[in-house]
Coordinates of C-alpha atoms in Angstrom, one line a residue:
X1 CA 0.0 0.0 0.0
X2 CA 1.1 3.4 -0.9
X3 CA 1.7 6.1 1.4
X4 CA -0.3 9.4 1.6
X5 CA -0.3 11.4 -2.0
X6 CA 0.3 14.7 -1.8
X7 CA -0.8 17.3 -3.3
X8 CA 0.4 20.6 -4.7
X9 CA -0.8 23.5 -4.0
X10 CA -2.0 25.2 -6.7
X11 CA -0.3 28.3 -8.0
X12 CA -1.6 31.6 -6.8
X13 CA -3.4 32.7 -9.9
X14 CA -2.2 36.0 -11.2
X15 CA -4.1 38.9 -11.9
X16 CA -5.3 40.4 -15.6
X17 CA -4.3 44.0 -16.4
X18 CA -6.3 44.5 -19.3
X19 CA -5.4 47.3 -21.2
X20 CA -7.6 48.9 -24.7
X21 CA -5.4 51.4 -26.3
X22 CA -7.1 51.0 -29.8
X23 CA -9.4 53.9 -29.9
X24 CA -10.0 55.8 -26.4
X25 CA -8.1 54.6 -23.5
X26 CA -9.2 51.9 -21.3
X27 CA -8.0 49.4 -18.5
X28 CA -9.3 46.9 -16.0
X29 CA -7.9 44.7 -13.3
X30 CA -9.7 41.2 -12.7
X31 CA -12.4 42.6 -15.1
X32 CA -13.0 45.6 -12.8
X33 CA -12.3 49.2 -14.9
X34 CA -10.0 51.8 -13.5
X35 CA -11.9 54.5 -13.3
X36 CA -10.7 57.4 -11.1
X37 CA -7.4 58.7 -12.3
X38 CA -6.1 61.5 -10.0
X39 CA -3.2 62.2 -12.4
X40 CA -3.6 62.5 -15.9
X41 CA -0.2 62.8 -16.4
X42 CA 0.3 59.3 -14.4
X43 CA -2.3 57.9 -16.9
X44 CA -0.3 59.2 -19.4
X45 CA 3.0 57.3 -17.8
X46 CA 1.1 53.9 -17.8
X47 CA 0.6 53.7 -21.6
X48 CA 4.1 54.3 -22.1
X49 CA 5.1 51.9 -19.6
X50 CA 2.2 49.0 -21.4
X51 CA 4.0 49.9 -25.0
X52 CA 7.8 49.4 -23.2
X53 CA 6.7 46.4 -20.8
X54 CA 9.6 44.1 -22.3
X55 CA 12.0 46.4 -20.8
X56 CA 12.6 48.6 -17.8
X57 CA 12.4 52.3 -18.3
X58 CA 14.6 55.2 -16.2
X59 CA 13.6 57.4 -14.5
X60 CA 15.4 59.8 -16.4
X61 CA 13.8 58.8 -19.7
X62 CA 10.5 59.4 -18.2
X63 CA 11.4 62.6 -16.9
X64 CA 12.8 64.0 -20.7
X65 CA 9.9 62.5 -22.1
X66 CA 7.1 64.1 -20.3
X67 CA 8.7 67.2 -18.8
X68 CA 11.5 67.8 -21.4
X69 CA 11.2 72.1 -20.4
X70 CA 11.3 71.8 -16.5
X71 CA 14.9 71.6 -14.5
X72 CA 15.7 67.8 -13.6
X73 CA 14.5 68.8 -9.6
X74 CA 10.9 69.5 -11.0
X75 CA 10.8 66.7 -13.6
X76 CA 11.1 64.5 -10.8
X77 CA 9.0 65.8 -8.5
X78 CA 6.1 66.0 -11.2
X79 CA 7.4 62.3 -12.2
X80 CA 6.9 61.3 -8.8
X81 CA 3.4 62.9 -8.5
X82 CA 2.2 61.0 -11.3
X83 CA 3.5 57.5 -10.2
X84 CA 1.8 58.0 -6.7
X85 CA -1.5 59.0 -8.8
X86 CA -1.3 56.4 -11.0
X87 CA -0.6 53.8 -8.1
X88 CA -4.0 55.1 -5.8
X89 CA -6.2 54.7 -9.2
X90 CA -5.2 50.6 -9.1
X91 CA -5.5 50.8 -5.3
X92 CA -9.3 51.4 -5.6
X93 CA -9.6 47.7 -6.9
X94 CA -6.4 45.8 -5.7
X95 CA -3.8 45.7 -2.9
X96 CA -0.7 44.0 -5.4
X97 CA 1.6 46.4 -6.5
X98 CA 1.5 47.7 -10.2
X99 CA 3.8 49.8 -10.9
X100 CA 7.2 48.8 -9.5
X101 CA 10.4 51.1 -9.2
X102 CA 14.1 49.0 -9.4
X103 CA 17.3 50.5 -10.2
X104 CA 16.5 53.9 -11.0
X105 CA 13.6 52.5 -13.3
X106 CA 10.0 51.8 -13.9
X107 CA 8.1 48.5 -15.5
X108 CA 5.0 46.9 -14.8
X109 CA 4.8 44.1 -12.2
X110 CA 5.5 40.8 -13.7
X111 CA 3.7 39.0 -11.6
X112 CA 0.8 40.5 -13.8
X113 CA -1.0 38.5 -16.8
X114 CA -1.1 41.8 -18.8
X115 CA -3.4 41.7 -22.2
X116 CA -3.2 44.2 -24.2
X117 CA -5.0 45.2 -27.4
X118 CA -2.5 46.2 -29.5
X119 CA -0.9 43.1 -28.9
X120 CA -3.3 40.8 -30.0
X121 CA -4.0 42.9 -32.9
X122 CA -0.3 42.9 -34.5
X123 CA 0.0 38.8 -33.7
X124 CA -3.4 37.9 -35.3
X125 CA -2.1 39.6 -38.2
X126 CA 1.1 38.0 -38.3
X127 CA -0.6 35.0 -38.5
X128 CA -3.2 35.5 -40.5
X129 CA -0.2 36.5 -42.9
X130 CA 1.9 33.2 -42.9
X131 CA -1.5 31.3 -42.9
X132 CA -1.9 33.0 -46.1
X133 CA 1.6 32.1 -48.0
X134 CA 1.0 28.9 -46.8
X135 CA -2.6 28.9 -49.0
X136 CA -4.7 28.1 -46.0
X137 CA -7.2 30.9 -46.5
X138 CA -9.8 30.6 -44.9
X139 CA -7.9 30.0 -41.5
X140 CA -6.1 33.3 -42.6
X141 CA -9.8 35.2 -43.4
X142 CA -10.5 34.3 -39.7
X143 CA -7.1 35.5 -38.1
X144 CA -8.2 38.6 -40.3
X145 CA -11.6 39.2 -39.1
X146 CA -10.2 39.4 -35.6
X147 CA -7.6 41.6 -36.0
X148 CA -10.1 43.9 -37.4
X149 CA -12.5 43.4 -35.2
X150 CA -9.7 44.4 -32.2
X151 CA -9.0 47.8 -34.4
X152 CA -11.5 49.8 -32.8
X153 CA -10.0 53.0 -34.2
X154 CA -6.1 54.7 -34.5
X155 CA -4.0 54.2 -31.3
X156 CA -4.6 56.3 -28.3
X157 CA -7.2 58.3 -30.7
X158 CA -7.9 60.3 -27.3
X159 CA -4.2 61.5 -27.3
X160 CA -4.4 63.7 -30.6
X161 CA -1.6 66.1 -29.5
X162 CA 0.7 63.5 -27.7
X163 CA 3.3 63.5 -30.0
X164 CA 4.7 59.8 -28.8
X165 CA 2.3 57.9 -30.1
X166 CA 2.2 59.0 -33.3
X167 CA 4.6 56.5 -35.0
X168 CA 3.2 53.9 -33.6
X169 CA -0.1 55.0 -34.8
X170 CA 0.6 55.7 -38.3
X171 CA 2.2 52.2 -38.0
X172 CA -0.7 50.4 -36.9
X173 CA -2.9 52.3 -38.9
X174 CA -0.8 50.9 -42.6
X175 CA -1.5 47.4 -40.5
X176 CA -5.2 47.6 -40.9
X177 CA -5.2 48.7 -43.8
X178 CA -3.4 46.2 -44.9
X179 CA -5.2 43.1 -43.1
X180 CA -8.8 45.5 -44.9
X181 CA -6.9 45.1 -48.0
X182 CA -6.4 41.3 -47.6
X183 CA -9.4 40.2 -45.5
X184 CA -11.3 42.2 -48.8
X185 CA -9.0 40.1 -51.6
X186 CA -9.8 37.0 -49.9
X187 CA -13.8 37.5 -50.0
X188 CA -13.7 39.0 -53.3
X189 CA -12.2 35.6 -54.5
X190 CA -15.0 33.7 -52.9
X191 CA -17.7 35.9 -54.2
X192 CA -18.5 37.0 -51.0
X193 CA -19.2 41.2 -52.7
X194 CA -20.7 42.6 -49.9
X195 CA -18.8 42.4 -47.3
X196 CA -15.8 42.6 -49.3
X197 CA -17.8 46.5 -50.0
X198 CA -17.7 46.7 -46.5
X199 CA -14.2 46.4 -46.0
X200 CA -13.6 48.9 -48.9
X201 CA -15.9 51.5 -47.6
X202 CA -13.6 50.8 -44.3
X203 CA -10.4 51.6 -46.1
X204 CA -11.6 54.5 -48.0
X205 CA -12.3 56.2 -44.8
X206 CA -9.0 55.9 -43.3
X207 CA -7.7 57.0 -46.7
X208 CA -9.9 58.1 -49.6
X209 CA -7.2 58.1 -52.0
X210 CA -6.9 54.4 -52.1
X211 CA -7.7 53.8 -55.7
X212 CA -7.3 50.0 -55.7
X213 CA -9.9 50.2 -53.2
X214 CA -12.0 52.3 -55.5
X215 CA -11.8 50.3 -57.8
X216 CA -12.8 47.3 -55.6
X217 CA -15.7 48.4 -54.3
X218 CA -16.9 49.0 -58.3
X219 CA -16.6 45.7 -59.0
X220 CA -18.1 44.7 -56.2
X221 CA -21.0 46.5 -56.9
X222 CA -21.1 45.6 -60.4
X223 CA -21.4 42.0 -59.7
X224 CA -23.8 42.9 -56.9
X225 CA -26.1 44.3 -60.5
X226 CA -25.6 47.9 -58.8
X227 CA -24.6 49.7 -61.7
X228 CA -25.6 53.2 -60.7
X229 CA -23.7 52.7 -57.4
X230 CA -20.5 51.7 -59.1
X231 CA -20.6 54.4 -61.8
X232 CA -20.7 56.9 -58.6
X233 CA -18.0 55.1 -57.1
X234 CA -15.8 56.1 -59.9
X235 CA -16.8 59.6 -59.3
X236 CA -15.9 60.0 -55.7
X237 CA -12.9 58.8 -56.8
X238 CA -12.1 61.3 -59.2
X239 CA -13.0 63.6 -57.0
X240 CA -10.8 62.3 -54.2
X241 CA -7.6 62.0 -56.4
X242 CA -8.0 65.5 -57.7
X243 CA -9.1 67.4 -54.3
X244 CA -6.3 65.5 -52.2
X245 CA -3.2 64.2 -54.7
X246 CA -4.5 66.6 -57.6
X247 CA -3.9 63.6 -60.1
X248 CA -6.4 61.7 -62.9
X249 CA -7.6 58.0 -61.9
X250 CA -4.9 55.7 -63.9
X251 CA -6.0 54.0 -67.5
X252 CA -6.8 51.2 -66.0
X253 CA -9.7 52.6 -63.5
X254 CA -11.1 54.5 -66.6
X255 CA -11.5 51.7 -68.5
X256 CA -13.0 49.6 -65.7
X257 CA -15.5 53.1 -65.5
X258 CA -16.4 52.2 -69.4
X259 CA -16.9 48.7 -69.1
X260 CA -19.4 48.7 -65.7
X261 CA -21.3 51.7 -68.4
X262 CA -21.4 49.2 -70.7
X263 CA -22.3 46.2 -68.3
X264 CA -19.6 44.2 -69.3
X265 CA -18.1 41.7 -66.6
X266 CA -15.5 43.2 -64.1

């Protein structure tokens, strides 16, 4: 007979920092929002510290970043300000430690499971991508349709005069294009016209000079018998070409223009 079996206690289970930093700023803990943030400045801190979290960041980098005019005496003091209002806005929902302070630097706890949007955006993507080369599209249409569905609008869209995030936004903002651009390819190929419209009409308002997309959404509407609708297609892009680039649409999208008039197949 075997002795007693024992049993392992099971790990403490860490908590979720969930952080939403596509379109207006948002985080939780457990599920439970921050809402009160005494410092805006300290809010300010955090989503720098969520988009450098693979790496500790000094003090003194903070300090240029955010208060690049003050003297280094009142850079730290305003530093120090925000920290201690960023750390009471997680104290309303938990007692663990956030926001941690080693050598001279700053990082999130790692004790944390930290999610965050942008994240999961940029790696469904990626494999929606290499799904792709590899000819497995509809797996890749999927990893597609949840990117886009995580791209709620540009990065820190409530940050329009930040002048960090604005690489990163013009970044991500090429990235959705492209996986609109795709995602639309793919059900164009599989006759699926209007939601592949759908995705078009998406691109063309992030950037109405996107003729291919133009051009797209025609033939989507041809094949959907919506002639009238593709013929003013073509004139909103003429439009948008001249008012923003002041070019002509190329050869090739006038002669798609004269074959829908002529209900030829596109």
């Amino acid at each position: 007979v075997g002795g007693p079996v024992t049993v392992e206690p099971a790990p403490p289970r860490r908590p979720t920092l969930a952080a939403y930093m596509l379109g207006a700023f948002r985080v939780s803990l457990d599920d439970r929002p921050i809402e009160s943030w005494p410092s805006g400045r300290g809010r300010s801190v955090l989503k720098y510290l969520l988009t450098q979290r693979s790496r500790l960041v000094p003090r003194d980098v903070l300090m240029d970043f955010f208060w690049p005019e003050s003297s280094p005496e009142a850079a730290r003091n305003s530093l120090n300000v925000a920290i201690h209002g960023l750390r009471q806005s997680f104290r309303a929902v938990t007692e663990s430690p956030v926001v941690l302070f080693e050598h001279g630097a700053y990082r999130l706890n790692p004790e944390l499971n930290i999610w965050v949007d942008v994240e999961e955006f940029e790696r469904h993507v990626q494999a929606a991508r290499q799904l792709e080369e590899r000819g497995q599209l509809a797996a890749a249409a999927r990893e597609y349709e949840v990117a886009i569905g995580l791209y709620g609008a540009d990065f820190l869209s409530d940050d329009p005069y930040e002048d960090w995030p604005v690489l990163t936004r013009e970044r991500l903002r090429v990235l959705q294009l492209e996986a609109l651009d795709h995602l639309g390819q793919l059900y164009f190929a599989e006759g699926q016209y209007g939601a592949c419209a759908s995705l078009c009409q998406q691109m063309l308002a992030a950037d109405r000079c996107r003729e291919d997309a133009h051009c797209r959404l025609m033939r989507c509407y041809a094949r959907l018998g919506q002639y009238p609708l593709a013929l003013r297609q073509y004139q909103a892009c003429v439009e948008a070409l001249r008012a923003e680039l002041d070019v002509e649409p190329s050869p090739a999208t006038v002669e798609l223009c004269e074959r829908i008039r002529r209900r030829e197949p596109v």
